[in-house]
GROMACS .gro file of N, CA and C in nm:
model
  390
    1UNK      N    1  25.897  10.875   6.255
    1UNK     CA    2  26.011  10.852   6.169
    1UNK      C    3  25.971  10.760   6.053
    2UNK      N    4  25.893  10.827   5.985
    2UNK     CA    5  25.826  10.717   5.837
    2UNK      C    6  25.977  10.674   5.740
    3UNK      N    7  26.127  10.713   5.784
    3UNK     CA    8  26.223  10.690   5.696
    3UNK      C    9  26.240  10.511   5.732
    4UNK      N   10  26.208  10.509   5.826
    4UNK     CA   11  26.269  10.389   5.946
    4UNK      C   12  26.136  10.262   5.878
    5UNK      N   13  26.035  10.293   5.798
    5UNK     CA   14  25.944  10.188   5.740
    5UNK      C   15  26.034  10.144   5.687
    6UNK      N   16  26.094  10.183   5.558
    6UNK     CA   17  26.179  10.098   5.509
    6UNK      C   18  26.272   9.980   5.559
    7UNK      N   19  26.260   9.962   5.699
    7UNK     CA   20  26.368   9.869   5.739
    7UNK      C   21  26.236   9.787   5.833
    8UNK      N   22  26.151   9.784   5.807
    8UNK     CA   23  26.025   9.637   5.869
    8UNK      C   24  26.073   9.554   5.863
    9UNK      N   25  26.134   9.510   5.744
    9UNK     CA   26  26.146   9.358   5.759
    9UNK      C   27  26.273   9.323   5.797
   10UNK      N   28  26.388   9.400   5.837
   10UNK     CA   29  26.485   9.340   5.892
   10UNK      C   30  26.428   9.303   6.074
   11UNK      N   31  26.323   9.327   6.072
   11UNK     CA   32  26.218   9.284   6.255
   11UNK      C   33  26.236   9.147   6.216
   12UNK      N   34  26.187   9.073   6.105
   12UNK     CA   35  26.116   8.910   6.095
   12UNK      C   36  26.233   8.812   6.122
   13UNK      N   37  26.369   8.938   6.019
   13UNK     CA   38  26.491   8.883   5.997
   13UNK      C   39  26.555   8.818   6.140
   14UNK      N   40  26.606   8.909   6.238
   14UNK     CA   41  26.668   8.931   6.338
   14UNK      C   42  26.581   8.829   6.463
   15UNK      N   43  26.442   8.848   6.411
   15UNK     CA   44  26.369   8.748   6.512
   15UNK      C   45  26.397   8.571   6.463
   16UNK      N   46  26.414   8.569   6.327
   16UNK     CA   47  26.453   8.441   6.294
   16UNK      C   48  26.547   8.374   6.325
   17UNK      N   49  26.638   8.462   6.282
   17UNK     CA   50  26.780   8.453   6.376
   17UNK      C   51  26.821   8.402   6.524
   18UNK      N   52  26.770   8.498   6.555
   18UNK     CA   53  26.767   8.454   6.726
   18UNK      C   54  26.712   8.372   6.770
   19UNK      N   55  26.571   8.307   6.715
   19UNK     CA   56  26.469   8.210   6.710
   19UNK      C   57  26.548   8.087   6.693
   20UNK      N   58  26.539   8.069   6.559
   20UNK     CA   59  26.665   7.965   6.550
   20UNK      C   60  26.747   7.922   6.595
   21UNK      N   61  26.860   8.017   6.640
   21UNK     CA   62  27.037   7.947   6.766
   21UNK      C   63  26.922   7.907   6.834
   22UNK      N   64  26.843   7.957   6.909
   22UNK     CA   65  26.759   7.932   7.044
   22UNK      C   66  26.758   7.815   7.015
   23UNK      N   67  26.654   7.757   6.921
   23UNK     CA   68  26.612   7.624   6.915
   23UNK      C   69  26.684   7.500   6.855
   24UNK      N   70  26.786   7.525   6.810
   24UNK     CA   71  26.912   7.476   6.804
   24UNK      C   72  26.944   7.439   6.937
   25UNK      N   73  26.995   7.530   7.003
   25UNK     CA   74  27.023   7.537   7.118
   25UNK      C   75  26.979   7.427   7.199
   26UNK      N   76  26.863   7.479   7.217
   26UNK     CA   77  26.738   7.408   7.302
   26UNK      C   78  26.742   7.261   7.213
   27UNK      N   79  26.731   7.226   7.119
   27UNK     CA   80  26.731   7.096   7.121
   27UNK      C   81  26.873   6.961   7.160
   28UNK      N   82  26.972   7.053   7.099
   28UNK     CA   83  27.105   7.005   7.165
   28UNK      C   84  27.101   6.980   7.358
   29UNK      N   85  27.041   7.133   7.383
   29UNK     CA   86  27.034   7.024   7.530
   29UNK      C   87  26.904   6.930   7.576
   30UNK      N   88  26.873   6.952   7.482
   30UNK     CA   89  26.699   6.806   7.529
   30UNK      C   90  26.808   6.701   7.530
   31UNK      N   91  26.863   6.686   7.413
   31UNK     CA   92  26.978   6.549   7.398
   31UNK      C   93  27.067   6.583   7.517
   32UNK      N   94  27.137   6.610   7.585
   32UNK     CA   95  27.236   6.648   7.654
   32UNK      C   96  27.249   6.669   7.783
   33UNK      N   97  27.122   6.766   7.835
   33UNK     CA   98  27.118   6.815   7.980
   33UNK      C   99  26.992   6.775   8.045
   34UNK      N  100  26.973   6.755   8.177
   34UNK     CA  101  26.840   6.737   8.248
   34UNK      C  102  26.783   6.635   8.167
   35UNK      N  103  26.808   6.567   8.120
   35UNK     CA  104  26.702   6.462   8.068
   35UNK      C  105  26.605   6.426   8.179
   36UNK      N  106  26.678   6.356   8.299
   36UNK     CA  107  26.528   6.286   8.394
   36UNK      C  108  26.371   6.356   8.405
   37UNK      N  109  26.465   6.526   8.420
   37UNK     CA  110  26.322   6.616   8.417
   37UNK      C  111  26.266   6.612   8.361
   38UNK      N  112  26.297   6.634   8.241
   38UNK     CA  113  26.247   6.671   8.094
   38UNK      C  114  26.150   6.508   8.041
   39UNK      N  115  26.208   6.425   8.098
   39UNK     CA  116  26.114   6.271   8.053
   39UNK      C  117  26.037   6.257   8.146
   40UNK      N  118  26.036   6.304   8.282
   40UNK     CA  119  25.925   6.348   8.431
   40UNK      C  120  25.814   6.438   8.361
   41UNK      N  121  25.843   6.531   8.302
   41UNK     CA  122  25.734   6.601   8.249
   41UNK      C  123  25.656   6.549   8.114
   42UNK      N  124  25.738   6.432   8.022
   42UNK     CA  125  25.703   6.410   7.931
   42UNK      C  126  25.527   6.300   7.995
   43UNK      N  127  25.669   6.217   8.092
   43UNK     CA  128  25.598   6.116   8.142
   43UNK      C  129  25.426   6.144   8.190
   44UNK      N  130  25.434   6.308   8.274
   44UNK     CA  131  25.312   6.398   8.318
   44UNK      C  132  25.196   6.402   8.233
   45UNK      N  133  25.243   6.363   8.110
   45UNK     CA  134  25.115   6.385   7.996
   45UNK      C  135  25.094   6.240   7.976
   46UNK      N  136  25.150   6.199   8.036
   46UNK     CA  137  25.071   6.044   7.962
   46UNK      C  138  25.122   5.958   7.848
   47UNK      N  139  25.246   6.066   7.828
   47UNK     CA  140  25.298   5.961   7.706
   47UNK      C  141  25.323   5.829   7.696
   48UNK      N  142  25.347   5.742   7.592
   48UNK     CA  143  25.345   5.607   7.571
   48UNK      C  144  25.501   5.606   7.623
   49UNK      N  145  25.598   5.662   7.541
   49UNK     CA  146  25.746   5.640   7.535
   49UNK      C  147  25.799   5.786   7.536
   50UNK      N  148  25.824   5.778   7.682
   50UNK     CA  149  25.828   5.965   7.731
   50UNK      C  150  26.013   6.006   7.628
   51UNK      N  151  26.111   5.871   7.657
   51UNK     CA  152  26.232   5.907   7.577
   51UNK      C  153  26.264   5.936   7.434
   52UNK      N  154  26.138   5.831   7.329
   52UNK     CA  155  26.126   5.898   7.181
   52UNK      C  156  26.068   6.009   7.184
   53UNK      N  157  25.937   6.034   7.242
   53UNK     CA  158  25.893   6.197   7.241
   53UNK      C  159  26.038   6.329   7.285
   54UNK      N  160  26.083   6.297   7.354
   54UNK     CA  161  26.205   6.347   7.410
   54UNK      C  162  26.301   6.375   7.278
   55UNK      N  163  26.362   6.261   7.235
   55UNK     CA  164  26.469   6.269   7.127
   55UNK      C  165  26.315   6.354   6.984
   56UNK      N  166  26.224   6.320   6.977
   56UNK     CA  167  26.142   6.344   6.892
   56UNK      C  168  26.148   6.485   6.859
   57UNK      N  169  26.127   6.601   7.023
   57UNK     CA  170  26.121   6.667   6.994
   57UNK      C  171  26.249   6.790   7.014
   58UNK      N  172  26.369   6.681   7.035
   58UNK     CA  173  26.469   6.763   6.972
   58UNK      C  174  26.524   6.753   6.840
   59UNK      N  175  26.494   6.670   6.746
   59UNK     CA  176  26.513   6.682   6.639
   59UNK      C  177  26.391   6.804   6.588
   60UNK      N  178  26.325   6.785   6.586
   60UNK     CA  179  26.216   6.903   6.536
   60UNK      C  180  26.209   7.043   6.581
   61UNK      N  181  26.283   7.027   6.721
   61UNK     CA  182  26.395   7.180   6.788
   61UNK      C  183  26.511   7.195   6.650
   62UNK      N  184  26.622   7.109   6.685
   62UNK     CA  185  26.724   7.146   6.547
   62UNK      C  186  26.680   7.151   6.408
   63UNK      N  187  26.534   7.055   6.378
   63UNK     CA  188  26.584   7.122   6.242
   63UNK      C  189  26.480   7.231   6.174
   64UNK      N  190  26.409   7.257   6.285
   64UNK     CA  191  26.276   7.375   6.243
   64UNK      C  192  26.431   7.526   6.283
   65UNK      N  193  26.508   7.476   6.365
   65UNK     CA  194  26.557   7.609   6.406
   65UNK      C  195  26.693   7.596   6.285
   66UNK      N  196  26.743   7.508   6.235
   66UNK     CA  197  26.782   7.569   6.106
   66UNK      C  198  26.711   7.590   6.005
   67UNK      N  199  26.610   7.517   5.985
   67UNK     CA  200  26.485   7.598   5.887
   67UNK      C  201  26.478   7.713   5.899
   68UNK      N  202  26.409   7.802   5.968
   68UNK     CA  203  26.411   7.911   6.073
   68UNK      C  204  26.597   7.997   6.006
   69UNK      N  205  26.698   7.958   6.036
   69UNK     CA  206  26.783   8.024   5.987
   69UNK      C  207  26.854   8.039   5.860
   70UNK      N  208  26.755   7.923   5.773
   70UNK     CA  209  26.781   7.981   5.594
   70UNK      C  210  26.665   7.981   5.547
   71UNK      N  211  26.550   8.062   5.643
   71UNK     CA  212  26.440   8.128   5.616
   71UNK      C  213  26.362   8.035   5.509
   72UNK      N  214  26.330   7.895   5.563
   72UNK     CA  215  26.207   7.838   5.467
   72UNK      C  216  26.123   7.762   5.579
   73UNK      N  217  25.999   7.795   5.505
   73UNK     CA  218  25.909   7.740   5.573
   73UNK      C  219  25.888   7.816   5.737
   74UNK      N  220  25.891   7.933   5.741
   74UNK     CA  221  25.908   7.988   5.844
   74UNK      C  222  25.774   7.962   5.898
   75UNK      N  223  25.685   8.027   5.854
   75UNK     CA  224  25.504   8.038   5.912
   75UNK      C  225  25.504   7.875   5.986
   76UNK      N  226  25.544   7.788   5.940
   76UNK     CA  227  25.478   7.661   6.009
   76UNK      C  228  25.574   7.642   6.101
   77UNK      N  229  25.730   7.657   6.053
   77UNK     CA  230  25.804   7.609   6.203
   77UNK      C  231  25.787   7.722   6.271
   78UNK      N  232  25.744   7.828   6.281
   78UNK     CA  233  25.662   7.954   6.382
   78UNK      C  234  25.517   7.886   6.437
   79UNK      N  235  25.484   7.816   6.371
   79UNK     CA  236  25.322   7.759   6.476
   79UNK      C  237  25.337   7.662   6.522
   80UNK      N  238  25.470   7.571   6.478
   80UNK     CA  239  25.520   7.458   6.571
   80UNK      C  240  25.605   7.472   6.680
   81UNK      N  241  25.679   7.583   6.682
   81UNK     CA  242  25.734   7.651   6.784
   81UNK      C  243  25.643   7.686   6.893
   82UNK      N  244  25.579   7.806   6.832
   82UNK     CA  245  25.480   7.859   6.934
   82UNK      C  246  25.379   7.731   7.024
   83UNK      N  247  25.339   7.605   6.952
   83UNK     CA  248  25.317   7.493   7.039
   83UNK      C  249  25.343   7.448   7.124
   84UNK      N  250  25.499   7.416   7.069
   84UNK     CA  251  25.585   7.354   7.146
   84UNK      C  252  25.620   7.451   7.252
   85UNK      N  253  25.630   7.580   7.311
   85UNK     CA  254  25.634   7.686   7.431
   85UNK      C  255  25.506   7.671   7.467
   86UNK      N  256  25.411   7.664   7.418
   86UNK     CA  257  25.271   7.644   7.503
   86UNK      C  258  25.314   7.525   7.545
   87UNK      N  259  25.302   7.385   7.505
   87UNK     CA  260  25.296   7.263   7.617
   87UNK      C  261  25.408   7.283   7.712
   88UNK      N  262  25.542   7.342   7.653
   88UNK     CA  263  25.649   7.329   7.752
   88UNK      C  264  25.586   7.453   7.872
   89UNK      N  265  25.513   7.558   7.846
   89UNK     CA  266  25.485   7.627   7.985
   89UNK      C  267  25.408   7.525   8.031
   90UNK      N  268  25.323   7.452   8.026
   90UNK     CA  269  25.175   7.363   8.066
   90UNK      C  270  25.282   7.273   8.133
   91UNK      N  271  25.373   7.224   8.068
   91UNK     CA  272  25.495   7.103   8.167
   91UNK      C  273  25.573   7.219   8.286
   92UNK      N  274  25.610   7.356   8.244
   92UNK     CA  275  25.641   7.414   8.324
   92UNK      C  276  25.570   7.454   8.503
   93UNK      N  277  25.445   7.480   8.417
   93UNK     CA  278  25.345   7.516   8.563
   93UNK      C  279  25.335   7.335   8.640
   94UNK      N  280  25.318   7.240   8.567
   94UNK     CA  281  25.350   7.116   8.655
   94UNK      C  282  25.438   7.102   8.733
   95UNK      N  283  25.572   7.139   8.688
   95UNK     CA  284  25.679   7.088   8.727
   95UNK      C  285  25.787   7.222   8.744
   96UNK      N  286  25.801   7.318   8.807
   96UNK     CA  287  25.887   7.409   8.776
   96UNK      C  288  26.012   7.369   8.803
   97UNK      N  289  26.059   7.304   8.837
   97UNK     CA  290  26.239   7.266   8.846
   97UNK      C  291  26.264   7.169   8.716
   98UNK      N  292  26.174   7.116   8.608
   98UNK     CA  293  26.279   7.111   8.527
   98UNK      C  294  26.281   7.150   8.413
   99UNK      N  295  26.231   7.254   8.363
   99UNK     CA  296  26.288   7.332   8.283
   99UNK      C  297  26.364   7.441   8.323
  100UNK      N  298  26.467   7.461   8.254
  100UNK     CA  299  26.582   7.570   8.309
  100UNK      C  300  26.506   7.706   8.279
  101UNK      N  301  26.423   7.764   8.163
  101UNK     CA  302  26.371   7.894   8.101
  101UNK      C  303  26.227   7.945   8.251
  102UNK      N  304  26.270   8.048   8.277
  102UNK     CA  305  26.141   8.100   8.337
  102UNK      C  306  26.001   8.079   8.252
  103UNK      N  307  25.902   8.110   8.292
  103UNK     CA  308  25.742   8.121   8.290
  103UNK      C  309  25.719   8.292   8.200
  104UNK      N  310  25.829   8.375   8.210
  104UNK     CA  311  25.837   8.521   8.163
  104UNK      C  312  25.899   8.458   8.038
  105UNK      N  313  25.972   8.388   8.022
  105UNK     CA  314  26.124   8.417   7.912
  105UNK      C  315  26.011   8.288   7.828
  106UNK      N  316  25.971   8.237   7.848
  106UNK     CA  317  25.887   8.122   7.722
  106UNK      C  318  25.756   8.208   7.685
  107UNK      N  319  25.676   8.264   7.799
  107UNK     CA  320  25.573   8.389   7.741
  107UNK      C  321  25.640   8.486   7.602
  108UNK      N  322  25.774   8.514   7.653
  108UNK     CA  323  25.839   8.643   7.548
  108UNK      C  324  25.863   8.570   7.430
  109UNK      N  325  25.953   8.401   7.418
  109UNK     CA  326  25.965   8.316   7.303
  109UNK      C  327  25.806   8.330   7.250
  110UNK      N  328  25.725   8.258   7.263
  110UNK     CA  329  25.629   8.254   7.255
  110UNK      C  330  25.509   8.380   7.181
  111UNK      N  331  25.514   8.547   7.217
  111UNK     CA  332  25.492   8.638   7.170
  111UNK      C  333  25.604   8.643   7.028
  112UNK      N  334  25.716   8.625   7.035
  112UNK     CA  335  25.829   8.641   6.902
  112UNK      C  336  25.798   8.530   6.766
  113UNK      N  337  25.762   8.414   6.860
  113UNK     CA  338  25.740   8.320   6.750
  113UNK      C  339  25.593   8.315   6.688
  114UNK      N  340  25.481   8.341   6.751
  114UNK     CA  341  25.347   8.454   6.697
  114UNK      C  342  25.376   8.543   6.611
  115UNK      N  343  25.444   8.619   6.648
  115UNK     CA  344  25.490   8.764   6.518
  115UNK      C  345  25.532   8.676   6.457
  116UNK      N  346  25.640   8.573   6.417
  116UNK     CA  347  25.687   8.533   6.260
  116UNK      C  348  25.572   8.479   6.188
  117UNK      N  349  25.502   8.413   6.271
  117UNK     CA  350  25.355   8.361   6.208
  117UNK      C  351  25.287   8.460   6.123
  118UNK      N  352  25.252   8.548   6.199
  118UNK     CA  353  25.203   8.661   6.137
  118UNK      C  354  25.283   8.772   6.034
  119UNK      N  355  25.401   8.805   6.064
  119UNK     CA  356  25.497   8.902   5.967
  119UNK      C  357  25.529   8.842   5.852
  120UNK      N  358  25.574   8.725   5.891
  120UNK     CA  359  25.648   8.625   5.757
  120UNK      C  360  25.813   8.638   5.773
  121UNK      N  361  25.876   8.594   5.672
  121UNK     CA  362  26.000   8.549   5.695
  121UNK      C  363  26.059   8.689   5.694
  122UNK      N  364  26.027   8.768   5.633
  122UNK     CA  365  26.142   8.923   5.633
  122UNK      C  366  26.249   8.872   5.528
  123UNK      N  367  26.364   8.949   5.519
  123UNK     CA  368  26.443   8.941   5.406
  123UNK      C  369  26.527   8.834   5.412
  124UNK      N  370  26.652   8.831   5.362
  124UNK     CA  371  26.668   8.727   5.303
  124UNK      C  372  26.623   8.544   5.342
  125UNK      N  373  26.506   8.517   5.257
  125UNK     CA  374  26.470   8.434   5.292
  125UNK      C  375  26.430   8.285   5.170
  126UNK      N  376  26.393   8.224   5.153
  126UNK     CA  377  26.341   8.163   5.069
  126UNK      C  378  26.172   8.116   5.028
  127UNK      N  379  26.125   8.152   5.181
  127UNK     CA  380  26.022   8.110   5.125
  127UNK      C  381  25.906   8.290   5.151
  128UNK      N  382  25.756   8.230   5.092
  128UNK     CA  383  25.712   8.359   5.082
  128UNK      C  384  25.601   8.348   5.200
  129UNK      N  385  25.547   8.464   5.245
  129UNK     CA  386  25.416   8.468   5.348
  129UNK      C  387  25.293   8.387   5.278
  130UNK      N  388  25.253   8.303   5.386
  130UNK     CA  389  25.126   8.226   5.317
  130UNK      C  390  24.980   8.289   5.279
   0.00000   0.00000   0.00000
């Protein structure tokens, strides 16, 4: 169906989208839900101050994931994303009770936020592929 090329980039679009609430999402409950876990696993790495890393990296959840939803700067908050699901599986396989997301469902985040890296922002967006 070569008619259906024409619509590629509403893929980058729809993944941004969804990318975004997610990490929105996800950072509202770093602030909000399970904290003890979530500073248990921080604590696992050795951090200095497991509760600023904590608040740290829910601000950089909310505001890469509204970045992410008025499409600027996508490529980097896509490789800071994709990071941030790698250490959180690495805290996951430590600790599986406290993150709420399966070991499948952060692999799949994780493959989605790779493709924006690579596709670029898709349409309406502001910024351009690096």
């Amino acid at each position: 169906f070569p008619e259906l090329f024409s619509y590629a980039l509403v893929v980058p679009l729809a993944f941004r989208i969804v990318i975004g609430l997610l990490f929105v999402w996800f950072g509202y409950k770093n602030i909000t839900e399970n904290r003890e876990g979530k500073l248990k696993i921080l604590a696992d790495f050795k951090l200095a101050s497991a509760s600023v890393w904590l608040w740290s990296i829910a601000i950089v959840e909310i505001i890469g994931g509204l970045l992410l939803l008025g499409g600027a700067y996508t490529q980097i908050v896509a490789l800071i994303f994709s990071t941030l699901l790698i250490i959180a599986l690495i805290g996951k396989h430590k600790n599986s009770n406290a993150l709420s997301l399966t070991q499948e469902t952060m692999w799949l985040l994780i493959i989605v936020t790779a493709s924006l890296l690579f596709l670029g922002p898709g349409f309406y967006s502001f910024d351009l592929p690096l």
